[in-house]
Protein backbone atom coordinates (compact mmCIF):
# COMPACT_ATOMS: atom_id res chain seq x y z
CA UNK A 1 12.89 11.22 -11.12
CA UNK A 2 11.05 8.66 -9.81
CA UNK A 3 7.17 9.05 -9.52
CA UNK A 4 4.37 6.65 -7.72
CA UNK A 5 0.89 6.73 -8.30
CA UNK A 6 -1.67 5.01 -6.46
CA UNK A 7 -4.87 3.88 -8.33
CA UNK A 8 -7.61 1.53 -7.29
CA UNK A 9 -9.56 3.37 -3.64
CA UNK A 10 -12.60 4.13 -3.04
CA UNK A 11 -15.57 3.43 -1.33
CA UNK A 12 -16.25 0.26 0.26
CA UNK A 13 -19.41 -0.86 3.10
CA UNK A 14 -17.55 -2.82 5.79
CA UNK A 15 -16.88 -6.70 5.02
CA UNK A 16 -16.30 -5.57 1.96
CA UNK A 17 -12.58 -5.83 -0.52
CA UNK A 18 -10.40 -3.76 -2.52
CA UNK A 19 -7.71 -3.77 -4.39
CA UNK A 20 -4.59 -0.70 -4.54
CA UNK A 21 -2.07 -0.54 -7.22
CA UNK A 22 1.67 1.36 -6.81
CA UNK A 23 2.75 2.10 -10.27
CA UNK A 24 5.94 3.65 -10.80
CA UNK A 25 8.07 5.88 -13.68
CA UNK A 26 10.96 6.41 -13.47
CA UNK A 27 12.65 3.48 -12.13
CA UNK A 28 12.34 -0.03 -11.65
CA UNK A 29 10.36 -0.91 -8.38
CA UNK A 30 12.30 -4.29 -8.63
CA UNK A 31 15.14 -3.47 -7.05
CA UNK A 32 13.90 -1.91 -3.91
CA UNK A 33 12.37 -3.59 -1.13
CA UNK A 34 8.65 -2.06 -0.75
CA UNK A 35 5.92 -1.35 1.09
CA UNK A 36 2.27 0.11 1.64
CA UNK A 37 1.77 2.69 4.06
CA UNK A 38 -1.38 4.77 5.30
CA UNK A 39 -2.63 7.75 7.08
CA UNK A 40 -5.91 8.17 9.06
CA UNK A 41 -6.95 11.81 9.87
CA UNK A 42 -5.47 13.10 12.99
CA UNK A 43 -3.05 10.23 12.55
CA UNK A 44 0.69 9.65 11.93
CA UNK A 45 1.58 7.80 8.67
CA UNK A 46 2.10 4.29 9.53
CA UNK A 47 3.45 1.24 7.56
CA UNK A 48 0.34 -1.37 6.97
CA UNK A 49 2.61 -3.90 4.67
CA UNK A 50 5.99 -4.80 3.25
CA UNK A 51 8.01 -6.76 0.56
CA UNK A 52 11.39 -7.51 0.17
CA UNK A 53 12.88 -7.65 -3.15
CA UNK A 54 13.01 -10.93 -2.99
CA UNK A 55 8.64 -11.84 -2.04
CA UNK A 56 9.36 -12.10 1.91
CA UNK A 57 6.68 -10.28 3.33
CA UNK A 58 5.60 -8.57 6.17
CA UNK A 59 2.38 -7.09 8.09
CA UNK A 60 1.05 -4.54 11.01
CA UNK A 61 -0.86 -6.46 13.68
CA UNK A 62 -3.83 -4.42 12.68
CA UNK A 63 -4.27 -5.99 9.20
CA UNK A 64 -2.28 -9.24 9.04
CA UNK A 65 -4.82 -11.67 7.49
CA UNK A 66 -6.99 -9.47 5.61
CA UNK A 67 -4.34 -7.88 3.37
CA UNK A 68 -1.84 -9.19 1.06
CA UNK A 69 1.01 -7.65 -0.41
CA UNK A 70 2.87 -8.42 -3.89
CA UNK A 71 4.67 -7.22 -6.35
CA UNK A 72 4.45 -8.07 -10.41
CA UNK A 73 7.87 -7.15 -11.89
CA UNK A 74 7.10 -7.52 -15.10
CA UNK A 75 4.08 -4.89 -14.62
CA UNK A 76 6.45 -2.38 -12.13
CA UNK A 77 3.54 -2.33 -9.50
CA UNK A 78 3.40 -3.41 -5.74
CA UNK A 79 -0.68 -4.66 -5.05
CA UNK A 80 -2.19 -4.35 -1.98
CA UNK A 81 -5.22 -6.69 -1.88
CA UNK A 82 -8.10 -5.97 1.33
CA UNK A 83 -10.38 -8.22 2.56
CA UNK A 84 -12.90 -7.62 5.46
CA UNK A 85 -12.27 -4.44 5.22
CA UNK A 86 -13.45 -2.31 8.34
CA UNK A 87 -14.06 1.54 9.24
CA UNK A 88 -10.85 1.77 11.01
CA UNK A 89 -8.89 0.82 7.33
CA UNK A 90 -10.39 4.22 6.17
CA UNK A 91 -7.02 6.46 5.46
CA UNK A 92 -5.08 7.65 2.74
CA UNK A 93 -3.15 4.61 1.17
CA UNK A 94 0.40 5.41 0.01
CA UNK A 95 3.49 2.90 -1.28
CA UNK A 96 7.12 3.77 -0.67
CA UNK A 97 10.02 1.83 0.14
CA UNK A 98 10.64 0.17 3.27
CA UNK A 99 12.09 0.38 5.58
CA UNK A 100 12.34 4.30 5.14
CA UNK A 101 10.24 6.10 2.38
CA UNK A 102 13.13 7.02 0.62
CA UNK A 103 11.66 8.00 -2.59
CA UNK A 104 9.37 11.06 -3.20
CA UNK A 105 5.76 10.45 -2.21
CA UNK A 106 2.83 10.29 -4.40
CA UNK A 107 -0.89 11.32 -4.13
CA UNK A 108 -1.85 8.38 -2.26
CA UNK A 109 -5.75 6.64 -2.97
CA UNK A 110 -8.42 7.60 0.03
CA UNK A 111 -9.93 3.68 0.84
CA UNK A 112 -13.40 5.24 2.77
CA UNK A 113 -14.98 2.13 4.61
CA UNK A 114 -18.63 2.99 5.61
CA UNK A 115 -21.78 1.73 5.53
């Protein structure tokens, strides 16, 4: 079965820049087309980026040009690098596929942005 962990949040003063790892076992992340999702409190779980399995890429309004998504096959993760990070980025971070999480989800990583 296929499992995804989330390393790399934390806590981060606004401005500020982190980096989020998907690591998977269980299957090659390779051959699905990905993506990084997140949930605020109170919130529904929204999709924040996306990669197909071929490096097209994709982002919500709300964070296109402060995040970058990627993917190192060789590794099995999908990265999620965040710049200018601001208060309202401060959810639980989870990757899946995409479109449609079709594969069980992990943990996720809490990214807190505060001062």
């Amino acid at each position: 079965q296929v499992q995804l962990v989330e390393p790399g949040g934390g806590l981060v003063q606004p401005g500020g820049s982190l980096r989020l790892s998907c690591v998977a076992s269980g299957s090659r992340l390779s051959i699905f087309n990905m993506g990084w999702y997140r949930q605020a409190p109170g919130k529904q779980r929204e999709l924040v980026a996306a990669i197909t399995r071929g490096g097209i890429t994709n982002y919500a309004d709300s964070v296109k040009g402060r995040f970058t998504i990627s993917r190192d096959n060789d590794k099995n993760t999908i990265n999620l690098q965040m710049n200018t990070l601001q208060p309202e980025d401060t959810a639980v971070y989870y990757c899946n596929t995409s479109p449609g999480a079709l594969l069980p989800w992990g943990q996720g990583t809490q990214v807190t942005v505060s001062s």
